[in-house]
PDB file of C-alpha atoms in Angstrom:
ATOM      1  CA  MET A1021     -65.903  32.152 -10.180  1.00 90.00           C
ATOM      2  CA  GLU A1022     -65.914  28.384 -11.650  1.00 95.00           C
ATOM      3  CA  ILE A1023     -63.880  27.621 -15.056  1.00 96.00           C
ATOM      4  CA  LYS A1024     -64.186  25.005 -17.008  1.00 97.00           C
ATOM      5  CA  ASP A1025     -60.858  23.974 -18.420  1.00 97.00           C
ATOM      6  CA  PRO A1026     -60.411  20.755 -20.741  1.00 96.00           C
ATOM      7  CA  ILE A1027     -57.625  19.401 -18.956  1.00 96.00           C
ATOM      8  CA  HIS A1028     -57.928  19.865 -15.376  1.00 97.00           C
ATOM      9  CA  GLY A1029     -61.853  20.124 -15.308  1.00 97.00           C
ATOM     10  CA  SER A1030     -63.351  22.958 -12.520  1.00 97.00           C
ATOM     11  CA  ILE A1031     -61.411  25.232 -11.776  1.00 97.00           C
ATOM     12  CA  GLU A1032     -62.251  27.505  -8.917  1.00 97.00           C
ATOM     13  CA  LEU A1033     -61.348  31.122  -8.543  1.00 97.00           C
ATOM     14  CA  SER A1034     -61.169  33.846  -5.562  1.00 96.00           C
ATOM     15  CA  GLU A1035     -62.270  36.784  -5.653  1.00 95.00           C
ATOM     16  CA  ALA A1036     -59.055  38.533  -6.007  1.00 96.00           C
ATOM     17  CA  GLU A1037     -57.753  36.121  -9.010  1.00 97.00           C
ATOM     18  CA  GLU A1038     -61.129  36.841 -10.582  1.00 97.00           C
ATOM     19  CA  ALA A1039     -60.123  40.643 -10.271  1.00 97.00           C
ATOM     20  CA  VAL A1040     -57.002  39.903 -11.669  1.00 97.00           C
ATOM     21  CA  LEU A1041     -58.537  37.920 -14.903  1.00 97.00           C
ATOM     22  CA  GLU A1042     -60.720  40.940 -15.442  1.00 97.00           C
ATOM     23  CA  THR A1043     -57.669  43.264 -15.946  1.00 97.00           C
ATOM     24  CA  ARG A1044     -56.498  44.640 -19.200  1.00 97.00           C
ATOM     25  CA  GLU A1045     -53.138  43.178 -18.649  1.00 97.00           C
ATOM     26  CA  PHE A1046     -54.712  39.427 -18.237  1.00 97.00           C
ATOM     27  CA  GLN A1047     -57.118  39.544 -20.813  1.00 97.00           C
ATOM     28  CA  ARG A1048     -54.742  40.561 -23.532  1.00 97.00           C
ATOM     29  CA  LEU A1049     -53.344  36.942 -23.068  1.00 97.00           C
ATOM     30  CA  ARG A1050     -56.464  35.654 -25.132  1.00 97.00           C
ATOM     31  CA  GLN A1051     -54.690  36.992 -27.575  1.00 96.00           C
ATOM     32  CA  ILE A1052     -51.219  35.623 -26.942  1.00 96.00           C
ATOM     33  CA  LYS A1053     -51.525  31.794 -28.688  1.00 95.00           C
ATOM     34  CA  GLN A1054     -49.115  29.312 -26.787  1.00 95.00           C
ATOM     35  CA  LEU A1055     -47.814  28.036 -29.452  1.00 95.00           C
ATOM     36  CA  GLY A1056     -47.261  30.595 -32.218  1.00 94.00           C
ATOM     37  CA  PHE A1057     -46.661  29.285 -35.402  1.00 95.00           C
ATOM     38  CA  ALA A1058     -47.419  25.297 -34.691  1.00 95.00           C
ATOM     39  CA  GLU A1059     -50.976  25.737 -35.612  1.00 95.00           C
ATOM     40  CA  TYR A1060     -49.418  25.693 -39.484  1.00 94.00           C
ATOM     41  CA  SER A1061     -48.523  22.229 -38.707  1.00 94.00           C
ATOM     42  CA  PHE A1062     -51.376  21.201 -35.967  1.00 97.00           C
ATOM     43  CA  PRO A1063     -54.404  23.348 -36.460  1.00 96.00           C
ATOM     44  CA  GLY A1064     -56.153  22.497 -33.274  1.00 97.00           C
ATOM     45  CA  ALA A1065     -52.974  24.407 -31.406  1.00 96.00           C
ATOM     46  CA  THR A1066     -54.605  27.634 -31.603  1.00 96.00           C
ATOM     47  CA  HIS A1067     -55.204  27.940 -27.625  1.00 96.00           C
ATOM     48  CA  THR A1068     -53.469  30.568 -25.499  1.00 96.00           C
ATOM     49  CA  ARG A1069     -51.612  31.993 -22.816  1.00 96.00           C
ATOM     50  CA  PHE A1070     -55.233  33.067 -21.381  1.00 97.00           C
ATOM     51  CA  LEU A1071     -55.940  29.244 -20.326  1.00 97.00           C
ATOM     52  CA  HIS A1072     -52.650  27.679 -19.592  1.00 97.00           C
ATOM     53  CA  SER A1073     -51.827  30.550 -17.015  1.00 98.00           C
ATOM     54  CA  ILE A1074     -55.065  29.416 -15.160  1.00 98.00           C
ATOM     55  CA  GLY A1075     -54.189  25.838 -15.823  1.00 98.00           C
ATOM     56  CA  VAL A1076     -50.736  26.649 -14.114  1.00 98.00           C
ATOM     57  CA  MET A1077     -52.423  28.504 -10.943  1.00 98.00           C
ATOM     58  CA  HIS A1078     -54.599  25.527 -10.442  1.00 98.00           C
ATOM     59  CA  LEU A1079     -52.165  23.114 -10.610  1.00 98.00           C
ATOM     60  CA  ALA A1080     -49.725  24.917  -8.233  1.00 98.00           C
ATOM     61  CA  GLY A1081     -52.282  25.499  -5.433  1.00 98.00           C
ATOM     62  CA  ARG A1082     -53.015  21.243  -6.032  1.00 98.00           C
ATOM     63  CA  ALA A1083     -49.095  20.918  -5.364  1.00 98.00           C
ATOM     64  CA  PHE A1084     -48.666  23.135  -2.568  1.00 98.00           C
ATOM     65  CA  ASP A1085     -51.608  21.364  -0.884  1.00 98.00           C
ATOM     66  CA  SER A1086     -49.809  18.007  -1.814  1.00 98.00           C
ATOM     67  CA  ILE A1087     -46.529  18.960  -0.453  1.00 98.00           C
ATOM     68  CA  PHE A1088     -47.734  20.765   2.862  1.00 98.00           C
ATOM     69  CA  ARG A1089     -50.726  18.359   3.606  1.00 96.00           C
ATOM     70  CA  SER A1090     -49.016  17.000   7.285  1.00 94.00           C
ATOM     71  CA  PHE A1091     -46.462  20.059   7.757  1.00 96.00           C
ATOM     72  CA  LYS A1092     -48.093  22.485  10.585  1.00 96.00           C
ATOM     73  CA  PHE A1093     -47.600  26.350   9.698  1.00 97.00           C
ATOM     74  CA  SER A1094     -47.152  28.658  12.484  1.00 96.00           C
ATOM     75  CA  ASN A1095     -50.832  29.262  12.222  1.00 96.00           C
ATOM     76  CA  GLU A1096     -53.859  29.149   8.925  1.00 96.00           C
ATOM     77  CA  ALA A1097     -52.774  32.958   8.042  1.00 95.00           C
ATOM     78  CA  ALA A1098     -49.445  31.785   6.972  1.00 96.00           C
ATOM     79  CA  ARG A1099     -50.552  28.954   5.213  1.00 97.00           C
ATOM     80  CA  SER A1100     -53.037  31.244   3.499  1.00 96.00           C
ATOM     81  CA  ARG A1101     -50.506  33.556   2.688  1.00 96.00           C
ATOM     82  CA  LEU A1102     -47.800  31.358   0.903  1.00 97.00           C
ATOM     83  CA  ARG A1103     -50.377  29.208  -0.805  1.00 98.00           C
ATOM     84  CA  ARG A1104     -52.085  32.470  -2.259  1.00 97.00           C
ATOM     85  CA  ALA A1105     -49.005  34.150  -3.598  1.00 97.00           C
ATOM     86  CA  VAL A1106     -47.973  30.822  -5.418  1.00 98.00           C
ATOM     87  CA  ARG A1107     -50.922  30.731  -6.822  1.00 98.00           C
ATOM     88  CA  PHE A1108     -50.327  34.341  -8.258  1.00 98.00           C
ATOM     89  CA  GLY A1109     -47.127  33.795  -9.359  1.00 97.00           C
ATOM     90  CA  ALA A1110     -48.262  30.593 -11.483  1.00 98.00           C
ATOM     91  CA  LEU A1111     -50.737  32.784 -12.854  1.00 98.00           C
ATOM     92  CA  LEU A1112     -49.068  35.919 -13.608  1.00 97.00           C
ATOM     93  CA  HIS A1113     -45.448  33.909 -14.937  1.00 95.00           C
ATOM     94  CA  ASP A1114     -46.489  34.684 -18.535  1.00 93.00           C
ATOM     95  CA  ILE A1115     -48.138  38.121 -17.725  1.00 96.00           C
ATOM     96  CA  GLY A1116     -45.461  39.893 -20.183  1.00 96.00           C
ATOM     97  CA  HIS A1117     -45.229  37.469 -23.152  1.00 95.00           C
ATOM     98  CA  GLY A1118     -45.003  39.509 -26.602  1.00 95.00           C
ATOM     99  CA  PRO A1119     -46.512  38.699 -29.406  1.00 95.00           C
ATOM    100  CA  LEU A1120     -45.784  34.665 -30.819  1.00 89.00           C
ATOM    101  CA  SER A1121     -44.049  34.070 -27.882  1.00 74.00           C
ATOM    102  CA  HIS A1122     -40.270  34.593 -27.542  1.00 83.00           C
ATOM    103  CA  THR A1123     -39.427  35.447 -31.186  1.00 84.00           C
ATOM    104  CA  THR A1124     -40.461  39.087 -30.847  1.00 92.00           C
ATOM    105  CA  GLU A1125     -38.391  39.436 -28.151  1.00 92.00           C
ATOM    106  CA  ASP A1126     -35.458  40.522 -30.899  1.00 92.00           C
ATOM    107  CA  VAL A1127     -37.330  43.737 -31.020  1.00 95.00           C
ATOM    108  CA  MET A1128     -37.861  44.580 -27.479  1.00 96.00           C
ATOM    109  CA  PRO A1129     -36.157  47.838 -25.679  1.00 96.00           C
ATOM    110  CA  LYS A1130     -33.495  48.226 -23.606  1.00 96.00           C
ATOM    111  CA  VAL A1131     -34.433  46.764 -19.791  1.00 96.00           C
ATOM    112  CA  SER A1132     -33.408  50.432 -18.775  1.00 96.00           C
ATOM    113  CA  GLU A1133     -36.247  51.930 -20.552  1.00 97.00           C
ATOM    114  CA  LEU A1134     -38.991  49.880 -18.876  1.00 96.00           C
ATOM    115  CA  ASP A1135     -38.093  51.883 -15.593  1.00 95.00           C
ATOM    116  CA  ILE A1136     -38.832  48.851 -13.453  1.00 95.00           C
ATOM    117  CA  LYS A1137     -38.628  50.312  -9.793  1.00 94.00           C
ATOM    118  CA  ALA A1138     -38.441  46.524  -8.242  1.00 93.00           C
ATOM    119  CA  TYR A1139     -34.924  46.370 -10.108  1.00 94.00           C
ATOM    120  CA  SER A1140     -33.233  48.893  -7.985  1.00 90.00           C
ATOM    121  CA  SER A1141     -32.073  46.540  -5.293  1.00 86.00           C
ATOM    122  CA  ARG A1142     -31.249  42.986  -6.367  1.00 91.00           C
ATOM    123  CA  GLU A1143     -30.069  40.126  -4.943  1.00 89.00           C
ATOM    124  CA  ARG A1144     -26.345  38.967  -4.428  1.00 87.00           C
ATOM    125  CA  GLY A1145     -25.334  37.337  -7.602  1.00 88.00           C
ATOM    126  CA  TYR A1146     -28.594  38.736 -10.018  1.00 91.00           C
ATOM    127  CA  SER A1147     -27.279  41.906 -11.398  1.00 91.00           C
ATOM    128  CA  ILE A1148     -28.513  43.605 -14.522  1.00 91.00           C
ATOM    129  CA  ASP A1149     -27.080  44.872 -17.290  1.00 92.00           C
ATOM    130  CA  PRO A1150     -29.449  48.293 -18.146  1.00 89.00           C
ATOM    131  CA  ASN A1151     -28.155  48.004 -21.718  1.00 93.00           C
ATOM    132  CA  ARG A1152     -29.430  44.487 -22.655  1.00 93.00           C
ATOM    133  CA  LYS A1153     -32.471  43.608 -24.496  1.00 94.00           C
ATOM    134  CA  ALA A1154     -36.062  43.262 -22.244  1.00 96.00           C
ATOM    135  CA  THR A1155     -37.129  39.749 -21.953  1.00 95.00           C
ATOM    136  CA  HIS A1156     -40.774  38.825 -21.414  1.00 95.00           C
ATOM    137  CA  GLU A1157     -40.240  38.307 -17.972  1.00 95.00           C
ATOM    138  CA  ASP A1158     -38.953  41.848 -17.308  1.00 96.00           C
ATOM    139  CA  TYR A1159     -42.056  42.954 -18.611  1.00 97.00           C
ATOM    140  CA  SER A1160     -43.901  40.627 -16.270  1.00 97.00           C
ATOM    141  CA  ILE A1161     -42.012  42.127 -13.275  1.00 97.00           C
ATOM    142  CA  LYS A1162     -43.295  45.586 -14.660  1.00 97.00           C
ATOM    143  CA  MET A1163     -46.705  44.989 -14.466  1.00 97.00           C
ATOM    144  CA  VAL A1164     -46.982  42.457 -11.767  1.00 97.00           C
ATOM    145  CA  THR A1165     -45.419  45.627  -9.583  1.00 96.00           C
ATOM    146  CA  ASP A1166     -45.831  48.782 -11.411  1.00 95.00           C
ATOM    147  CA  SER A1167     -49.288  48.814 -13.457  1.00 95.00           C
ATOM    148  CA  ASN A1168     -53.374  48.834 -13.047  1.00 94.00           C
ATOM    149  CA  LEU A1169     -53.094  45.015 -12.642  1.00 95.00           C
ATOM    150  CA  SER A1170     -50.375  45.938  -9.540  1.00 93.00           C
ATOM    151  CA  ALA A1171     -52.957  48.029  -8.182  1.00 94.00           C
ATOM    152  CA  CYS A1172     -55.588  45.625  -8.127  1.00 95.00           C
ATOM    153  CA  LEU A1173     -53.474  42.713  -6.615  1.00 93.00           C
ATOM    154  CA  ALA A1174     -53.240  45.459  -3.821  1.00 91.00           C
ATOM    155  CA  LYS A1175     -56.745  46.097  -3.498  1.00 92.00           C
ATOM    156  CA  THR A1176     -58.203  43.021  -3.576  1.00 92.00           C
ATOM    157  CA  SER A1177     -55.590  41.304  -1.405  1.00 86.00           C
ATOM    158  CA  LYS A1178     -54.551  43.204   2.052  1.00 79.00           C
ATOM    159  CA  ASP A1179     -51.908  41.374   2.829  1.00 88.00           C
ATOM    160  CA  LEU A1180     -50.359  40.148  -0.936  1.00 92.00           C
ATOM    161  CA  ASN A1181     -48.776  43.031  -2.905  1.00 93.00           C
ATOM    162  CA  GLY A1182     -47.108  42.698  -6.842  1.00 95.00           C
ATOM    163  CA  LEU A1183     -43.591  42.679  -5.383  1.00 95.00           C
ATOM    164  CA  TYR A1184     -44.011  39.498  -3.445  1.00 96.00           C
ATOM    165  CA  VAL A1185     -45.549  38.025  -6.517  1.00 97.00           C
ATOM    166  CA  ALA A1186     -42.492  39.339  -8.558  1.00 96.00           C
ATOM    167  CA  CYS A1187     -40.089  37.350  -6.300  1.00 96.00           C
ATOM    168  CA  LEU A1188     -41.386  34.251  -7.412  1.00 97.00           C
ATOM    169  CA  ILE A1189     -41.122  35.268 -10.986  1.00 96.00           C
ATOM    170  CA  ASP A1190     -37.645  36.613 -10.815  1.00 95.00           C
ATOM    171  CA  ARG A1191     -35.178  35.244  -7.827  1.00 93.00           C
ATOM    172  CA  GLY A1192     -33.017  38.188  -8.146  1.00 94.00           C
ATOM    173  CA  VAL A1193     -35.974  40.554  -7.214  1.00 95.00           C
ATOM    174  CA  LYS A1194     -35.263  41.061  -3.582  1.00 93.00           C
ATOM    175  CA  ALA A1195     -38.057  40.528  -0.695  1.00 92.00           C
ATOM    176  CA  PRO A1196     -38.846  43.929   1.032  1.00 89.00           C
ATOM    177  CA  ASP A1197     -39.784  41.518   4.562  1.00 92.00           C
ATOM    178  CA  ASP A1198     -40.323  38.582   5.705  1.00 94.00           C
ATOM    179  CA  PHE A1199     -42.983  37.715   3.654  1.00 96.00           C
ATOM    180  CA  PHE A1200     -42.163  34.331   3.222  1.00 97.00           C
ATOM    181  CA  ILE A1201     -40.646  33.328   5.928  1.00 97.00           C
ATOM    182  CA  ASP A1202     -42.324  31.344   8.897  1.00 97.00           C
ATOM    183  CA  GLN A1203     -41.370  29.517  11.856  1.00 96.00           C
ATOM    184  CA  GLY A1204     -37.787  30.672  10.941  1.00 96.00           C
ATOM    185  CA  LEU A1205     -38.037  28.935   7.703  1.00 98.00           C
ATOM    186  CA  ASP A1206     -37.671  30.657   4.185  1.00 98.00           C
ATOM    187  CA  PHE A1207     -40.713  29.156   1.738  1.00 98.00           C
ATOM    188  CA  ARG A1208     -39.478  31.454  -1.348  1.00 98.00           C
ATOM    189  CA  PRO A1209     -36.941  29.266  -2.706  1.00 97.00           C
ATOM    190  CA  ILE A1210     -39.662  26.083  -2.871  1.00 98.00           C
ATOM    191  CA  LEU A1211     -42.357  28.450  -4.081  1.00 98.00           C
ATOM    192  CA  SER A1212     -40.382  29.689  -6.465  1.00 97.00           C
ATOM    193  CA  GLN A1213     -39.378  26.176  -7.730  1.00 98.00           C
ATOM    194  CA  MET A1214     -42.801  25.143  -7.812  1.00 98.00           C
ATOM    195  CA  VAL A1215     -43.608  28.273 -10.842  1.00 97.00           C
ATOM    196  CA  SER A1216     -39.999  27.893 -12.428  1.00 95.00           C
ATOM    197  CA  SER A1217     -37.981  24.973 -12.191  1.00 95.00           C
ATOM    198  CA  GLU A1218     -37.344  21.442 -14.321  1.00 94.00           C
ATOM    199  CA  MET A1219     -40.022  20.154 -12.169  1.00 95.00           C
ATOM    200  CA  ASP A1220     -42.456  23.164 -12.225  1.00 97.00           C
ATOM    201  CA  VAL A1221     -46.094  23.389 -12.643  1.00 98.00           C
ATOM    202  CA  ASP A1222     -46.062  25.357 -15.640  1.00 97.00           C
ATOM    203  CA  ARG A1223     -44.100  22.420 -17.824  1.00 97.00           C
ATOM    204  CA  MET A1224     -46.783  20.012 -16.081  1.00 97.00           C
ATOM    205  CA  ASP A1225     -49.532  22.329 -17.382  1.00 97.00           C
ATOM    206  CA  TYR A1226     -48.180  22.646 -20.569  1.00 97.00           C
ATOM    207  CA  LEU A1227     -46.817  19.243 -21.809  1.00 96.00           C
ATOM    208  CA  GLN A1228     -50.366  17.649 -21.431  1.00 96.00           C
ATOM    209  CA  ARG A1229     -52.390  21.066 -22.967  1.00 97.00           C
ATOM    210  CA  ASP A1230     -50.011  21.523 -25.974  1.00 97.00           C
ATOM    211  CA  ALA A1231     -50.365  17.635 -26.529  1.00 96.00           C
ATOM    212  CA  TYR A1232     -54.140  17.878 -26.193  1.00 97.00           C
ATOM    213  CA  PHE A1233     -54.927  20.608 -28.706  1.00 97.00           C
ATOM    214  CA  CYS A1234     -52.012  19.327 -30.795  1.00 97.00           C
ATOM    215  CA  GLY A1235     -53.699  15.813 -30.937  1.00 96.00           C
ATOM    216  CA  THR A1236     -50.305  14.014 -30.082  1.00 94.00           C
ATOM    217  CA  ASN A1237     -49.984  11.711 -27.293  1.00 90.00           C
ATOM    218  CA  TYR A1238     -46.130  12.967 -26.886  1.00 88.00           C
ATOM    219  CA  GLY A1239     -46.819  15.121 -23.769  1.00 84.00           C
ATOM    220  CA  SER A1240     -48.573  12.444 -21.782  1.00 88.00           C
ATOM    221  CA  ILE A1241     -48.025  12.412 -18.117  1.00 92.00           C
ATOM    222  CA  GLU A1242     -48.883  10.586 -14.709  1.00 96.00           C
ATOM    223  CA  LEU A1243     -49.577  14.007 -12.968  1.00 96.00           C
ATOM    224  CA  ASP A1244     -51.744  12.903 -10.270  1.00 97.00           C
ATOM    225  CA  TRP A1245     -48.820  10.585  -9.414  1.00 97.00           C
ATOM    226  CA  LEU A1246     -45.858  13.276  -9.821  1.00 97.00           C
ATOM    227  CA  ILE A1247     -47.639  15.819  -7.840  1.00 98.00           C
ATOM    228  CA  GLY A1248     -49.011  13.399  -5.305  1.00 97.00           C
ATOM    229  CA  ASN A1249     -44.873  12.623  -4.488  1.00 98.00           C
ATOM    230  CA  LEU A1250     -43.894  16.209  -3.975  1.00 98.00           C
ATOM    231  CA  ALA A1251     -41.899  16.978  -1.056  1.00 97.00           C
ATOM    232  CA  PHE A1252     -39.905  19.926   0.504  1.00 98.00           C
ATOM    233  CA  HIS A1253     -36.534  19.677   1.913  1.00 97.00           C
ATOM    234  CA  GLU A1254     -35.537  21.906   4.421  1.00 97.00           C
ATOM    235  CA  THR A1255     -31.702  22.495   4.647  1.00 96.00           C
ATOM    236  CA  LYS A1256     -29.515  25.626   6.170  1.00 95.00           C
ATOM    237  CA  GLY A1257     -32.933  27.616   6.853  1.00 96.00           C
ATOM    238  CA  LYS A1258     -34.611  27.103   3.514  1.00 97.00           C
ATOM    239  CA  VAL A1259     -37.485  24.904   2.081  1.00 98.00           C
ATOM    240  CA  HIS A1260     -36.651  23.567  -1.346  1.00 98.00           C
ATOM    241  CA  LEU A1261     -38.730  21.656  -3.729  1.00 98.00           C
ATOM    242  CA  ALA A1262     -37.937  17.875  -3.337  1.00 98.00           C
ATOM    243  CA  LEU A1263     -39.538  14.530  -4.506  1.00 98.00           C
ATOM    244  CA  ASN A1264     -40.381  11.100  -3.121  1.00 97.00           C
ATOM    245  CA  ARG A1265     -38.041   8.358  -4.515  1.00 97.00           C
ATOM    246  CA  ARG A1266     -41.287   6.286  -5.413  1.00 97.00           C
ATOM    247  CA  ALA A1267     -42.243   8.951  -8.049  1.00 97.00           C
ATOM    248  CA  LEU A1268     -38.185   9.233  -9.527  1.00 97.00           C
ATOM    249  CA  TYR A1269     -39.159   7.148 -12.994  1.00 96.00           C
ATOM    250  CA  THR A1270     -42.124   9.261 -13.566  1.00 96.00           C
ATOM    251  CA  PHE A1271     -39.910  12.179 -13.157  1.00 97.00           C
ATOM    252  CA  ASP A1272     -38.136   9.938 -15.853  1.00 96.00           C
ATOM    253  CA  ASP A1273     -40.782   9.788 -17.521  1.00 96.00           C
ATOM    254  CA  PHE A1274     -41.575  13.343 -17.374  1.00 96.00           C
ATOM    255  CA  LEU A1275     -38.453  14.771 -18.523  1.00 96.00           C
ATOM    256  CA  ILE A1276     -38.374  11.852 -21.737  1.00 96.00           C
ATOM    257  CA  SER A1277     -41.999  12.905 -22.718  1.00 96.00           C
ATOM    258  CA  ARG A1278     -40.876  16.806 -22.629  1.00 96.00           C
ATOM    259  CA  HIS A1279     -37.912  16.013 -24.873  1.00 96.00           C
ATOM    260  CA  HIS A1280     -40.502  14.124 -27.444  1.00 96.00           C
ATOM    261  CA  MET A1281     -42.709  17.456 -27.116  1.00 96.00           C
ATOM    262  CA  TYR A1282     -39.730  19.641 -28.613  1.00 96.00           C
ATOM    263  CA  LEU A1283     -38.279  17.160 -31.509  1.00 95.00           C
ATOM    264  CA  MET A1284     -42.314  16.271 -32.656  1.00 95.00           C
ATOM    265  CA  VAL A1285     -44.183  19.782 -31.787  1.00 96.00           C
ATOM    266  CA  TYR A1286     -41.973  22.906 -30.390  1.00 95.00           C
ATOM    267  CA  PHE A1287     -39.258  22.513 -33.130  1.00 95.00           C
ATOM    268  CA  HIS A1288     -41.646  21.293 -35.723  1.00 95.00           C
ATOM    269  CA  HIS A1289     -39.898  21.905 -39.169  1.00 95.00           C
ATOM    270  CA  LYS A1290     -42.621  23.821 -40.364  1.00 95.00           C
ATOM    271  CA  SER A1291     -42.813  26.208 -37.361  1.00 94.00           C
ATOM    272  CA  ILE A1292     -39.153  26.811 -37.113  1.00 95.00           C
ATOM    273  CA  ILE A1293     -39.433  28.086 -40.902  1.00 96.00           C
ATOM    274  CA  PHE A1294     -42.072  30.304 -39.933  1.00 96.00           C
ATOM    275  CA  GLU A1295     -40.113  31.671 -36.986  1.00 95.00           C
ATOM    276  CA  GLU A1296     -36.687  32.073 -38.947  1.00 95.00           C
ATOM    277  CA  MET A1297     -38.590  34.193 -41.353  1.00 96.00           C
ATOM    278  CA  LEU A1298     -39.959  36.430 -38.849  1.00 97.00           C
ATOM    279  CA  GLN A1299     -36.421  36.895 -37.038  1.00 95.00           C
ATOM    280  CA  ARG A1300     -34.790  37.904 -40.862  1.00 96.00           C
ATOM    281  CA  TYR A1301     -37.539  40.418 -40.988  1.00 97.00           C
ATOM    282  CA  LEU A1302     -37.038  41.678 -37.692  1.00 96.00           C
ATOM    283  CA  HIS A1303     -33.710  42.346 -38.076  1.00 95.00           C
ATOM    284  CA  SER A1304     -33.990  43.557 -41.268  1.00 96.00           C
ATOM    285  CA  SER A1305     -33.507  47.568 -42.553  1.00 96.00           C
ATOM    286  CA  GLU A1306     -36.933  47.345 -43.703  1.00 96.00           C
ATOM    287  CA  CYS A1307     -38.674  46.424 -40.196  1.00 96.00           C
ATOM    288  CA  THR A1308     -40.298  48.872 -38.702  1.00 94.00           C
ATOM    289  CA  TYR A1309     -42.165  46.639 -35.822  1.00 96.00           C
ATOM    290  CA  ARG A1310     -40.921  47.551 -32.468  1.00 96.00           C
ATOM    291  CA  LEU A1311     -42.665  46.650 -29.065  1.00 97.00           C
ATOM    292  CA  PRO A1312     -43.302  49.869 -27.093  1.00 97.00           C
ATOM    293  CA  ALA A1313     -41.628  50.222 -23.414  1.00 96.00           C
ATOM    294  CA  ASP A1314     -45.087  51.795 -21.984  1.00 95.00           C
ATOM    295  CA  LEU A1315     -47.165  49.366 -20.892  1.00 96.00           C
ATOM    296  CA  GLU A1316     -50.056  50.983 -22.313  1.00 95.00           C
ATOM    297  CA  GLY A1317     -48.967  50.970 -26.137  1.00 96.00           C
ATOM    298  CA  TYR A1318     -47.139  47.166 -24.873  1.00 97.00           C
ATOM    299  CA  LEU A1319     -51.005  46.152 -24.711  1.00 97.00           C
ATOM    300  CA  ARG A1320     -52.325  46.637 -27.927  1.00 96.00           C
ATOM    301  CA  CYS A1321     -49.370  44.412 -28.947  1.00 97.00           C
ATOM    302  CA  SER A1322     -50.917  40.683 -29.903  1.00 96.00           C
ATOM    303  CA  ASP A1323     -50.537  37.884 -32.231  1.00 96.00           C
ATOM    304  CA  TYR A1324     -52.943  39.807 -34.214  1.00 96.00           C
ATOM    305  CA  SER A1325     -51.844  42.910 -34.427  1.00 96.00           C
ATOM    306  CA  LEU A1326     -48.067  41.852 -35.711  1.00 97.00           C
ATOM    307  CA  TYR A1327     -50.158  39.848 -38.159  1.00 97.00           C
ATOM    308  CA  GLU A1328     -52.068  42.869 -39.492  1.00 97.00           C
ATOM    309  CA  HIS A1329     -48.754  44.735 -39.433  1.00 97.00           C
ATOM    310  CA  LEU A1330     -47.168  41.313 -41.627  1.00 97.00           C
ATOM    311  CA  ALA A1331     -49.813  41.850 -44.086  1.00 97.00           C
ATOM    312  CA  THR A1332     -48.714  45.911 -44.825  1.00 97.00           C
ATOM    313  CA  GLN A1333     -45.556  45.620 -45.220  1.00 97.00           C
ATOM    314  CA  LYS A1334     -43.266  45.026 -48.413  1.00 96.00           C
ATOM    315  CA  ASN A1335     -40.393  42.914 -47.163  1.00 97.00           C
ATOM    316  CA  GLN A1336     -39.980  39.584 -48.739  1.00 97.00           C
ATOM    317  CA  TRP A1337     -39.947  38.028 -45.416  1.00 97.00           C
ATOM    318  CA  ALA A1338     -43.078  39.668 -44.033  1.00 97.00           C
ATOM    319  CA  LYS A1339     -44.751  38.699 -47.318  1.00 97.00           C
ATOM    320  CA  ARG A1340     -44.046  34.971 -46.874  1.00 97.00           C
ATOM    321  CA  ILE A1341     -45.473  34.752 -43.561  1.00 97.00           C
ATOM    322  CA  ALA A1342     -48.589  37.398 -44.421  1.00 96.00           C
ATOM    323  CA  ASP A1343     -49.673  35.115 -47.500  1.00 96.00           C
ATOM    324  CA  ARG A1344     -48.430  31.577 -45.463  1.00 95.00           C
ATOM    325  CA  ARG A1345     -45.937  30.717 -47.912  1.00 95.00           C
ATOM    326  CA  PRO A1346     -43.232  29.167 -46.223  1.00 94.00           C
ATOM    327  CA  TYR A1347     -40.033  26.980 -47.643  1.00 92.00           C
ATOM    328  CA  ARG A1348     -40.916  23.371 -48.171  1.00 87.00           C
ATOM    329  CA  MET A1349     -38.394  21.022 -46.019  1.00 78.00           C
TER     330      MET A1349
END
């Protein structure tokens, strides 16, 4: 399968990746906007987490190939196994996001109510408080380890299941075996860093994608040079993400671009006002909106269903959002 992406051009998907794309869990991301309320400031910012996730997967594959272009794995099967794992980790890193992204995490249930079996044993230093509120990451782990999506993944990838993908999304999930080990080296740290770190492919995609759809230049980065200079560093049997010195100022520019995007786009005053009004509604005594713990109910929760809910409420904050009447700066 091939997808035409306005940022990266043609993106090739394997049969297993295509099968995961067709699941209800992943298709739901078509109804979750990448930037929430930002479209009221930047009308073009209506892109979704669906295409962003595919772009992140594409960059994960590119980054893996660049980092390990001269590395000799024990065999081709080991290289293929780790490459597929990081692509799936990148593809599914946002699968659990709630409506309008982070704001609605305030009305998520306790993490214990999700009954995430992958949390039964954790790496040292990554304990979970069962009474804390769940986050989108908890829903992501639930979906990749205990849902129709995880069943699809296990069926289409004979040596790769959702637990390995969860290991890259959440570093606290305990690896059940030596899946990430090759020639005595543990590759889980670097694969996890590629998915989530200060220099991950998630940021590389959303900076360019958000800038493009917002019509700004703040997120422009030297992507090819940055990816081409990614490297690995081995210490104490673990492989970590590194960067060649000649791309140091490119990474510096990458950080500055991200800072400018936060100032000018992500923290735009109109978006912040809408988010504050939504938060005030969600914390009000009149609020009846809750995100369910069961996945079947959660899959029906989208930006559109939330807007429909707000349109039926008499609460002043809900009405202001539904009628698009933000406070002026």
